PDB file of C-alpha atoms in Angstrom:
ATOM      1  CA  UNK A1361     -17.320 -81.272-138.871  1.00  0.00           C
ATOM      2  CA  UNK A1362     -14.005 -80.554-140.245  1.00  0.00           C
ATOM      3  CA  UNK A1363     -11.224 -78.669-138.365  1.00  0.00           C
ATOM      4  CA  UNK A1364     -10.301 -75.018-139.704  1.00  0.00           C
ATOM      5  CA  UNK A1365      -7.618 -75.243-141.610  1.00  0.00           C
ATOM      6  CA  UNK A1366      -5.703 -72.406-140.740  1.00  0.00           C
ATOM      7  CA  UNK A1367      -7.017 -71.988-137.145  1.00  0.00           C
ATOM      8  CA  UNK A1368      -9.034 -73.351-134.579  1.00  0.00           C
ATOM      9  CA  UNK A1369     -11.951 -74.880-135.992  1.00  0.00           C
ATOM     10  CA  UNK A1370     -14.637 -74.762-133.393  1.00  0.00           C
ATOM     11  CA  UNK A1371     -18.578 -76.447-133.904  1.00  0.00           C
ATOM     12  CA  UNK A1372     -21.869 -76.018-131.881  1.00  0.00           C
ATOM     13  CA  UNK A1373     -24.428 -78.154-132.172  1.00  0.00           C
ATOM     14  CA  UNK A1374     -27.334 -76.382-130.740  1.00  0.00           C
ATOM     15  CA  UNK A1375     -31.563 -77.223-130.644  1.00  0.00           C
ATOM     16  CA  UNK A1376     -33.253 -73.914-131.478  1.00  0.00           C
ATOM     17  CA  UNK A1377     -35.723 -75.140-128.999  1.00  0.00           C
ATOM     18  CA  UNK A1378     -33.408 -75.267-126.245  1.00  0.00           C
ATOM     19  CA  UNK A1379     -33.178 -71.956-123.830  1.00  0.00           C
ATOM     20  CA  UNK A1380     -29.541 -73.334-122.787  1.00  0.00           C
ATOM     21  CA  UNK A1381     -27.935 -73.421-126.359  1.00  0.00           C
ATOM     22  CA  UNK A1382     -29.371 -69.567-126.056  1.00  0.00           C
ATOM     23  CA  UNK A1383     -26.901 -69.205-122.891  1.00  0.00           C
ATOM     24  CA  UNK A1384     -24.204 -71.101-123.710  1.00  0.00           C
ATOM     25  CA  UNK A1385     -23.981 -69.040-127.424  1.00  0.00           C
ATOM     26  CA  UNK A1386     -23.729 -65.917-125.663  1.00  0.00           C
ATOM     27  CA  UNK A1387     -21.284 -67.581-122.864  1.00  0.00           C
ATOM     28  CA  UNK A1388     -19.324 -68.815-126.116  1.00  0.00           C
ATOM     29  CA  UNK A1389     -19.312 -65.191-127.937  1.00  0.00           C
ATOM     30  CA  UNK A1390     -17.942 -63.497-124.277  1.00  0.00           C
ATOM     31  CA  UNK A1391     -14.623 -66.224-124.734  1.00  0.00           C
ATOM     32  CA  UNK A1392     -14.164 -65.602-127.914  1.00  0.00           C
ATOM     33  CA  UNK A1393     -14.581 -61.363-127.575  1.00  0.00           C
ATOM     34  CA  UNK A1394     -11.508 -59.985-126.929  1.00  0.00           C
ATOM     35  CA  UNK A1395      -9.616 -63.435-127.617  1.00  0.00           C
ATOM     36  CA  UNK A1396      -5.917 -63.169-128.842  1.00  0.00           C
ATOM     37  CA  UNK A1397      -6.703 -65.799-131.851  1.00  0.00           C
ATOM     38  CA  UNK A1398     -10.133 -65.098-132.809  1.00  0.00           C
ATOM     39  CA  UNK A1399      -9.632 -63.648-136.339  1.00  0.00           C
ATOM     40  CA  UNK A1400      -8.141 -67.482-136.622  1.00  0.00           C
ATOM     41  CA  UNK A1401     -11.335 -69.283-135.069  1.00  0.00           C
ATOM     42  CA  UNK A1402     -14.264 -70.187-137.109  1.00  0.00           C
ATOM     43  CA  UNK A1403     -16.894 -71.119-135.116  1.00  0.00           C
ATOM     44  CA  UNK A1404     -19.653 -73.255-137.360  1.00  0.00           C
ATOM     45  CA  UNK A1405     -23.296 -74.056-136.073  1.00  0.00           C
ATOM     46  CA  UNK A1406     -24.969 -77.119-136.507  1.00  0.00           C
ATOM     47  CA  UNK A1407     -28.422 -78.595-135.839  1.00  0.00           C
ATOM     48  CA  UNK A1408     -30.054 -81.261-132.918  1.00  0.00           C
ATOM     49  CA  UNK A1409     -33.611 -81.725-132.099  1.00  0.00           C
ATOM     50  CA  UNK A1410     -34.328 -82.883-128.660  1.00  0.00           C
ATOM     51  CA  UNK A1411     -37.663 -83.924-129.448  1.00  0.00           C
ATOM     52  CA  UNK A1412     -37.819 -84.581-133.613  1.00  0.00           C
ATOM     53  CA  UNK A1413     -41.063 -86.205-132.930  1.00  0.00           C
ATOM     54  CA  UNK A1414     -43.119 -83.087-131.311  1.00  0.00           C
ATOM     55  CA  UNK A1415     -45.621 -82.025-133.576  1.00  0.00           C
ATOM     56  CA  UNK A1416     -45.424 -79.072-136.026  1.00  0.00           C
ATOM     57  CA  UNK A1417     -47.537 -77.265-133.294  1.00  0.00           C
ATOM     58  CA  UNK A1418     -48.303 -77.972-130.128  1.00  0.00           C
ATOM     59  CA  UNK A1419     -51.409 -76.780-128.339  1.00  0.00           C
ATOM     60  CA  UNK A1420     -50.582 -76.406-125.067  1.00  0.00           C
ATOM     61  CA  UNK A1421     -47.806 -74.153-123.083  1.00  0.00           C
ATOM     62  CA  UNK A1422     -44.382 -74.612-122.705  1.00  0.00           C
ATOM     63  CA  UNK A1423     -44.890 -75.671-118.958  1.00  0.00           C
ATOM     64  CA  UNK A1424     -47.334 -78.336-119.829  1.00  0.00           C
ATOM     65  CA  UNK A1425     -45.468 -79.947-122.545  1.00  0.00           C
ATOM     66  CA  UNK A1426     -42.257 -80.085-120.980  1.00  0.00           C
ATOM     67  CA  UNK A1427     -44.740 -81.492-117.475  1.00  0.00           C
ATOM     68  CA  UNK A1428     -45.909 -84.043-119.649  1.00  0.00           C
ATOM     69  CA  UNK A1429     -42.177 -85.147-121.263  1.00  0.00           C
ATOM     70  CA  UNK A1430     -40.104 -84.533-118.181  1.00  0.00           C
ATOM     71  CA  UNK A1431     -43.224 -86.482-115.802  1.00  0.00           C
ATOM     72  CA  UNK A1432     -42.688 -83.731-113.801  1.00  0.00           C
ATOM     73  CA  UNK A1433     -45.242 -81.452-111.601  1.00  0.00           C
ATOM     74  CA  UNK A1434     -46.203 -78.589-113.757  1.00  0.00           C
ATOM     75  CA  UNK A1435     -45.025 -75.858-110.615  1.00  0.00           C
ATOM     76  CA  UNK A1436     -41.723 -77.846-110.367  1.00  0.00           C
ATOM     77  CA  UNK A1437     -41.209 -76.879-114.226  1.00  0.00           C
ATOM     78  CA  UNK A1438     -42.008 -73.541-113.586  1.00  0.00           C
ATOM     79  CA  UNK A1439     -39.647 -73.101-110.436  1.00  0.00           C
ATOM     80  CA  UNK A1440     -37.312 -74.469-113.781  1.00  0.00           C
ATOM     81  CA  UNK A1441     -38.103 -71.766-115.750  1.00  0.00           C
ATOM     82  CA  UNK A1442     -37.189 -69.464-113.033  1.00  0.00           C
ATOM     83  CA  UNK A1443     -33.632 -70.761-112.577  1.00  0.00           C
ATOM     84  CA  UNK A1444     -33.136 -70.504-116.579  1.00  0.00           C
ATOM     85  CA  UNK A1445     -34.400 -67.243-116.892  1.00  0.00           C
ATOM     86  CA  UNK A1446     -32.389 -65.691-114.156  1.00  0.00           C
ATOM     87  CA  UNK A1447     -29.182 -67.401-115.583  1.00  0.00           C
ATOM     88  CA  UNK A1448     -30.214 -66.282-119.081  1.00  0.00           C
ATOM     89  CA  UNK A1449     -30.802 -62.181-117.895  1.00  0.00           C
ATOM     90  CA  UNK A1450     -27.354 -62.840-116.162  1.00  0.00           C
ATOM     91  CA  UNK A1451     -26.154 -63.024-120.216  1.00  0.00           C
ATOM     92  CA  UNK A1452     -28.211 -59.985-121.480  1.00  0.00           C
ATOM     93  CA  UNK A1453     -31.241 -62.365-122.715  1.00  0.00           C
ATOM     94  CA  UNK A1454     -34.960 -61.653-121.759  1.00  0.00           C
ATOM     95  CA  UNK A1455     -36.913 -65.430-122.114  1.00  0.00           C
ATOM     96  CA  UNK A1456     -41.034 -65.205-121.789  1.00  0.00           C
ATOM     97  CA  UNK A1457     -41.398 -68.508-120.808  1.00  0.00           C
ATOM     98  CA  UNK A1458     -45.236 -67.473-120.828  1.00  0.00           C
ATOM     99  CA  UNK A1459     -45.411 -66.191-124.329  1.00  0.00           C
ATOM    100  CA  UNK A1460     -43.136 -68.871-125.721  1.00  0.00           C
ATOM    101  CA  UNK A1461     -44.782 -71.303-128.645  1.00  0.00           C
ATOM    102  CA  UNK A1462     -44.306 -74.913-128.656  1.00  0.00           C
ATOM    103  CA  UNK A1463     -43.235 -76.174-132.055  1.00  0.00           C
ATOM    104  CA  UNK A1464     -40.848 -78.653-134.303  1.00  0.00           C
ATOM    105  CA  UNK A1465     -37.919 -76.810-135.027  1.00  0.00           C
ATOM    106  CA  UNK A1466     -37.190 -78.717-138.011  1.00  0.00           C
ATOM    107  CA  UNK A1467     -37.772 -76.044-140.206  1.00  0.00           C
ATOM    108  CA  UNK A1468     -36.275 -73.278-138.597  1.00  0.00           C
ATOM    109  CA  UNK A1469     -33.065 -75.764-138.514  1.00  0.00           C
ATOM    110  CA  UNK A1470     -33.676 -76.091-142.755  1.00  0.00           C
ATOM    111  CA  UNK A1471     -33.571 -72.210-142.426  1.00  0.00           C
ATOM    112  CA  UNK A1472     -30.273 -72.112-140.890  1.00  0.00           C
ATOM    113  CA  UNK A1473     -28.997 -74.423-143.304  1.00  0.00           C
ATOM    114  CA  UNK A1474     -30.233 -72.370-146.144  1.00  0.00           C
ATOM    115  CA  UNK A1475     -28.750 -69.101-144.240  1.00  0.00           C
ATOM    116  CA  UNK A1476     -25.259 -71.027-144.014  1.00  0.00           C
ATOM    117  CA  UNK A1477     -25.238 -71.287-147.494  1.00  0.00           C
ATOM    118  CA  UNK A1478     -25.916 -67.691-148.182  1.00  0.00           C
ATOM    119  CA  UNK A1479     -22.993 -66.727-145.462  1.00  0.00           C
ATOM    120  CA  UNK A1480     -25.668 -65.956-143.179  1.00  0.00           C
ATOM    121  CA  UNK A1481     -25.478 -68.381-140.155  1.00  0.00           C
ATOM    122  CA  UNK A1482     -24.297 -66.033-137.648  1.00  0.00           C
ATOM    123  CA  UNK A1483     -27.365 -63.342-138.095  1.00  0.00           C
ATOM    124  CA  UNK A1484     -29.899 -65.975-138.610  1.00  0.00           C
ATOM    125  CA  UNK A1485     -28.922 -67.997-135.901  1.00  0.00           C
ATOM    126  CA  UNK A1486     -29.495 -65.033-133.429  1.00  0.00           C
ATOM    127  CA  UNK A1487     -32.459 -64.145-134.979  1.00  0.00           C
ATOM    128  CA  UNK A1488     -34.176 -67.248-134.565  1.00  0.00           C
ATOM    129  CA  UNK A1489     -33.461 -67.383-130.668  1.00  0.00           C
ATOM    130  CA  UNK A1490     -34.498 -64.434-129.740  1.00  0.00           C
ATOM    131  CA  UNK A1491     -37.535 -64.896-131.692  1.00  0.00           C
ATOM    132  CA  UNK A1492     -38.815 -68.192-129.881  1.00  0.00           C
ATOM    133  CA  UNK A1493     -37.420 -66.903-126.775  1.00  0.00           C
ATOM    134  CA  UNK A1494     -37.809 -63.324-126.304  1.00  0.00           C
ATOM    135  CA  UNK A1495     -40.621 -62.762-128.580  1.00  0.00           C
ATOM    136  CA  UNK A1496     -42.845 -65.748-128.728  1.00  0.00           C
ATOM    137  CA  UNK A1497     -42.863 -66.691-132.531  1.00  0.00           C
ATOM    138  CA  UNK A1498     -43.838 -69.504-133.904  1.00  0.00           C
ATOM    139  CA  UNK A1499     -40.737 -71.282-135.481  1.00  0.00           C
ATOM    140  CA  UNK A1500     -42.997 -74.204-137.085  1.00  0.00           C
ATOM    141  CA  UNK A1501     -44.841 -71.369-139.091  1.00  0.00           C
ATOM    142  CA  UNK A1502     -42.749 -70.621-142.447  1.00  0.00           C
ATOM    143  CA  UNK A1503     -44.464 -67.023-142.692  1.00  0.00           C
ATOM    144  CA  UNK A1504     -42.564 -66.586-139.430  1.00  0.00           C
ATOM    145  CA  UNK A1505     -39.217 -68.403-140.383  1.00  0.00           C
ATOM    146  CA  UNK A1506     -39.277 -66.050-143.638  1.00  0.00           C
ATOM    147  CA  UNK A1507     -39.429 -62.839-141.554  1.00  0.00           C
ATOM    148  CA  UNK A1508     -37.019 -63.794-139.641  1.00  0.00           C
ATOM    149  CA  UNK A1509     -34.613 -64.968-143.070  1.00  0.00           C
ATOM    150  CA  UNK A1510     -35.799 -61.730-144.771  1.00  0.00           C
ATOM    151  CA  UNK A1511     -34.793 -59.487-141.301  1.00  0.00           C
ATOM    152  CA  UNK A1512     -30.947 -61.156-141.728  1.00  0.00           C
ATOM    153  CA  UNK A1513     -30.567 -60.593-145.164  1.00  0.00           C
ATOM    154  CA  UNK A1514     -32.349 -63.422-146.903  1.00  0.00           C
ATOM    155  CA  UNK A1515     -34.285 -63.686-149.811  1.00  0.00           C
ATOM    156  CA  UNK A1516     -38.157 -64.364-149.189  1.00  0.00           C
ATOM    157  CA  UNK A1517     -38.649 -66.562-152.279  1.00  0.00           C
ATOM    158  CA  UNK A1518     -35.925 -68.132-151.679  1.00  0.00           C
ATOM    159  CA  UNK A1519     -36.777 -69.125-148.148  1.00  0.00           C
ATOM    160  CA  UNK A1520     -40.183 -70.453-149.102  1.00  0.00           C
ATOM    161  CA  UNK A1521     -38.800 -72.790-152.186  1.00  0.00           C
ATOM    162  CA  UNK A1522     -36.373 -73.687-149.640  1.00  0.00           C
ATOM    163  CA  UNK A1523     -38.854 -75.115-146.729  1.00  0.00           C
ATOM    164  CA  UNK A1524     -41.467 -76.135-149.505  1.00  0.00           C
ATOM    165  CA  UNK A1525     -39.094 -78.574-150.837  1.00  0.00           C
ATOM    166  CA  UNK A1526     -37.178 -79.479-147.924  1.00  0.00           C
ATOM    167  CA  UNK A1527     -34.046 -79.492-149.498  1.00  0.00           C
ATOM    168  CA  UNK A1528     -32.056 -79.101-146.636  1.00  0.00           C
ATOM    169  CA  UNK A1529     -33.929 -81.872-144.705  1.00  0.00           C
ATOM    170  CA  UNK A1530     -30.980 -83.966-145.709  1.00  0.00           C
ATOM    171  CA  UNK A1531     -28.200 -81.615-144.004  1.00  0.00           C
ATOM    172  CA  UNK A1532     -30.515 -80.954-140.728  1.00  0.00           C
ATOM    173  CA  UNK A1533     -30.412 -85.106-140.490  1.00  0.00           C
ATOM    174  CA  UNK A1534     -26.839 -85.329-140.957  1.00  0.00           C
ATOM    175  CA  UNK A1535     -25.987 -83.401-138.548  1.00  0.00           C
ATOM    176  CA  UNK A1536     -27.778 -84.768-135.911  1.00  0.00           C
ATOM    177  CA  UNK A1537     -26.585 -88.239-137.461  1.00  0.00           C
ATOM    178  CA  UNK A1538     -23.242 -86.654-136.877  1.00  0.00           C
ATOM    179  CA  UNK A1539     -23.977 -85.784-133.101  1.00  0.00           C
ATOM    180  CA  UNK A1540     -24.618 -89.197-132.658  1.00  0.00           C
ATOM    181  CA  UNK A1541     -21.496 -90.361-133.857  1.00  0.00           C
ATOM    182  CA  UNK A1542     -19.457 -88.835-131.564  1.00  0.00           C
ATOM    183  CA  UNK A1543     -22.047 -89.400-128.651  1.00  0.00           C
ATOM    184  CA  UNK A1544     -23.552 -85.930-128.036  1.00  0.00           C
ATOM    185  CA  UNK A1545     -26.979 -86.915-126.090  1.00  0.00           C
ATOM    186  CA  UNK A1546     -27.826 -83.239-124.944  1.00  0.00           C
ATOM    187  CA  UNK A1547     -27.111 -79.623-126.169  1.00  0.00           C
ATOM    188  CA  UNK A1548     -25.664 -77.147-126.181  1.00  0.00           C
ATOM    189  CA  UNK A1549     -22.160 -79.707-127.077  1.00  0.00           C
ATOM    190  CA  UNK A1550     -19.120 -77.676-128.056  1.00  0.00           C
ATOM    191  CA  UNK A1551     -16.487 -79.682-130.142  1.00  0.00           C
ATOM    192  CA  UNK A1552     -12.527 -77.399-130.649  1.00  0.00           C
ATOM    193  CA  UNK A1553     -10.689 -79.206-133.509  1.00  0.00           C
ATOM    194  CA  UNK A1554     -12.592 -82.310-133.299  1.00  0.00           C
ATOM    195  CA  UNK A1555     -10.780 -83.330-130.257  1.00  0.00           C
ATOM    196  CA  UNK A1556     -12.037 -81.282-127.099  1.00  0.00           C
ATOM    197  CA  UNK A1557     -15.748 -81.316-126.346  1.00  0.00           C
ATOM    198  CA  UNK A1558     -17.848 -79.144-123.882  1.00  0.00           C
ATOM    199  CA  UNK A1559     -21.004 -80.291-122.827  1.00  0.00           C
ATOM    200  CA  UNK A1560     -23.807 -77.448-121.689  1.00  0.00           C
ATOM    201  CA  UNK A1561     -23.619 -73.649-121.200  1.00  0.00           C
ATOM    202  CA  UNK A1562     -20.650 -73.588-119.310  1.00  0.00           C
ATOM    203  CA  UNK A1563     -18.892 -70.122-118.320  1.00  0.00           C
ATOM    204  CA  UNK A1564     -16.949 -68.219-120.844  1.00  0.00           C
ATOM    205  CA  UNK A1565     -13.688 -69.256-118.579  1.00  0.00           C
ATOM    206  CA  UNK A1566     -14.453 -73.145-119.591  1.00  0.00           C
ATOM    207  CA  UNK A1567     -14.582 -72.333-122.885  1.00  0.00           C
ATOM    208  CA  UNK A1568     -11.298 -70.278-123.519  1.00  0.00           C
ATOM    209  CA  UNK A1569      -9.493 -72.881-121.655  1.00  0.00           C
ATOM    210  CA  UNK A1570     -10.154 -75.781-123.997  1.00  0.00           C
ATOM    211  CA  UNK A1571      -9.391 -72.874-126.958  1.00  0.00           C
ATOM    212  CA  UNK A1572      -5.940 -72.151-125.312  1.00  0.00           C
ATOM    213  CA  UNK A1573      -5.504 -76.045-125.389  1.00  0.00           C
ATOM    214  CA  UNK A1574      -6.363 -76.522-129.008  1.00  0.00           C
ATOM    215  CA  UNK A1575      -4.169 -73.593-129.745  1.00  0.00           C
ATOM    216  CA  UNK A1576      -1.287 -74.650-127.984  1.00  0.00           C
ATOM    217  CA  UNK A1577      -1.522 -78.000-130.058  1.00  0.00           C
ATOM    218  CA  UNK A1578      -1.420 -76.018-133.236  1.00  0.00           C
ATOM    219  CA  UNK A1579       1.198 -73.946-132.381  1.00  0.00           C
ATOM    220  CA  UNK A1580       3.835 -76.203-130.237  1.00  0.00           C
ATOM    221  CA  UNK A1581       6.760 -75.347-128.662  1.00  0.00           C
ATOM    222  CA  UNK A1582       9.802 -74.978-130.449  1.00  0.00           C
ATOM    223  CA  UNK A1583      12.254 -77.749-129.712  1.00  0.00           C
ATOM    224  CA  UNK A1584      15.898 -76.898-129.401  1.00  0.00           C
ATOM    225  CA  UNK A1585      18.666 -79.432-130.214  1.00  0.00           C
ATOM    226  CA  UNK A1586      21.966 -77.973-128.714  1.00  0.00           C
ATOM    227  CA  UNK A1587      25.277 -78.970-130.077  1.00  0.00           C
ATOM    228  CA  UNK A1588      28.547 -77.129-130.289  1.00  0.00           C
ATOM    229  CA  UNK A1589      29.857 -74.228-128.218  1.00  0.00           C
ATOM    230  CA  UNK A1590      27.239 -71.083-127.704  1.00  0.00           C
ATOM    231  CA  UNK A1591      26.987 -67.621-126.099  1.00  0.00           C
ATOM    232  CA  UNK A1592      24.695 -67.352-122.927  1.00  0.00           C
ATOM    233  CA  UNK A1593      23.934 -64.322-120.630  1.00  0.00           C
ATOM    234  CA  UNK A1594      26.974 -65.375-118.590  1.00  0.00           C
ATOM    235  CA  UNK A1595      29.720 -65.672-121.700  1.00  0.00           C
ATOM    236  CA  UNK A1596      30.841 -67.615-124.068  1.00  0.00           C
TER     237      UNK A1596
END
C-alpha cells in the first residue's frame, strides 16, 4: 500500500463476501463524485477474507451459515439481513439475501488481482458484488468468475490459466498479510495516504473529511516570513 505519488493515495481492503464493503464502496464513490481533487485520488482495492477457511461451497443458506458462525438464532440473523438490506437500497443496491450462495471467495479475490493487472479493478470489482449480492452467483465456481472477467473486459483463457494455477494466490495472501500489519480485524477498512484509516461503511461525509485532511497535509499553508517595510490595504 503505497501512497499516490502525485495525489491522495487512497486503499480499500474489502471481503467480496461482505454485504458492507458493498455499502461502504458506493458510500466511498458518492465522496469522491463531485470532489474538488478527485482526478488526483487513486483509489486501489485490495483483498480480506473473513472466513479463509469456509469451504469452496457451502451447502446450506446464507442465514444458516452465518447462525452457525455468529451462534446466533437463525430469525435474529434474518432481522440482520433486514437492517443491511434496507441500508444497502438506501445506496441504490438490491441484496437477495435468499438467493445469495455461500462460497470461498478466494478465487474471485485471484480474479481481481488478475483484473488489476489488466487495468481492470474498478469494473471487475463491481461486477463481482453485484453478482453474489444481487444476483446469486456462485463466486467459488470459475465458470462463473470467468463470466463475470469476460463481462468487464477480460480475456476467458486468460482467466482460467489464471485460477488453474493460482498465480495470484500469493498477492490475495499478501494483502491480507498486509491488513494485519496495520491491525485491520474487520472490513470494509479505508486507509488515505497510509496515515488516516476508516473502519466500516461509514457516510460519504466521514469519508471526504479524512480526504480534506490528507489533502490539506499535501498541500500546506504557505508560511510568510515578514521583514522590511510593505504596502497593506491601509498604506504604506
Amino acid at each position: 500500500m503505497n501512497p499516490s505519488p502525485s495525489g491522495v493515495g487512497t486503499h480499500m481492503q474489502i471481503d467480496i463476501a461482505c454485504p458492507w464493503c458493498y455499502i461502504g464502496k458506493r458510500r466511498l464513490e458518492t465522496a469522491l463524485d463531485g470532489y474538488p481533487h478527485r482526478e488526483e485520488i487513486e483509489v486501489t482495492w485490495h483483498s480480506y477474507q473473513l472466513d479463509p477457511s469456509l469451504p469452496e461451497h457451502y451447502e446450506g443458506t446464507e442465514a444458516e451459515y452465518l447462525a452457525s458462525r455468529k451462534g446466533m438464532p437463525e430469525e435474529q440473523v434474518r432481522q440482520m439481513f433486514g437492517h443491511v438490506a434496507e441500508q444497502a437500497a438506501g445506496e441504490g443496491l438490491s441484496y437477495d439475501f435468499d438467493a445469495l450462495v455461500v462460497a470461498n471467495s478466494a478465487r474471485a479475490h485471484e480474479l481481481l488481482h488478475l483484473a488489476k493487472d489488466r487495468g481492470d479493478a474498478d469494473a471487475v470489482k463491481e461486477a463481482l458484488l453485484s453478482a453474489h449480492f444481487e444476483h446469486g452467483a456462485d463466486i467459488g465456481d470459475v465458470d462463473t468468475l470467468v463470466r463475470v472477467g469476460v463481462g468487464a473486459g477480460l480475456d476467458e483463457g486468460e482467466i482460467r490459466a489464471a485460477l488453474e494455477d493460482g498465480r495470484y494466490a500469493a498477492a490475495v495472501a499478501s494483502d491480507i498479510d498486509m491488513a494485519r500489519q496495520i491491525g485491520v480485524t474487520g472490513v470494509p477498512f479505508v486507509v488515505v495516504d497510509m496515515k488516516y484509516a476508516v473502519s466500516g461503511a461509514q457516510p460519504p461525509e466521514v469519508f471526504r473529511e479524512v480526504l480534506d485532511t490528507a489533502w490539506s497535509e499535501r498541500t500546506p499553508a504557505v508560511q510568510v516570513v515578514q521583514s522590511g517595510d510593505v504596502c497593506g490595504p491601509d498604506g504604506c
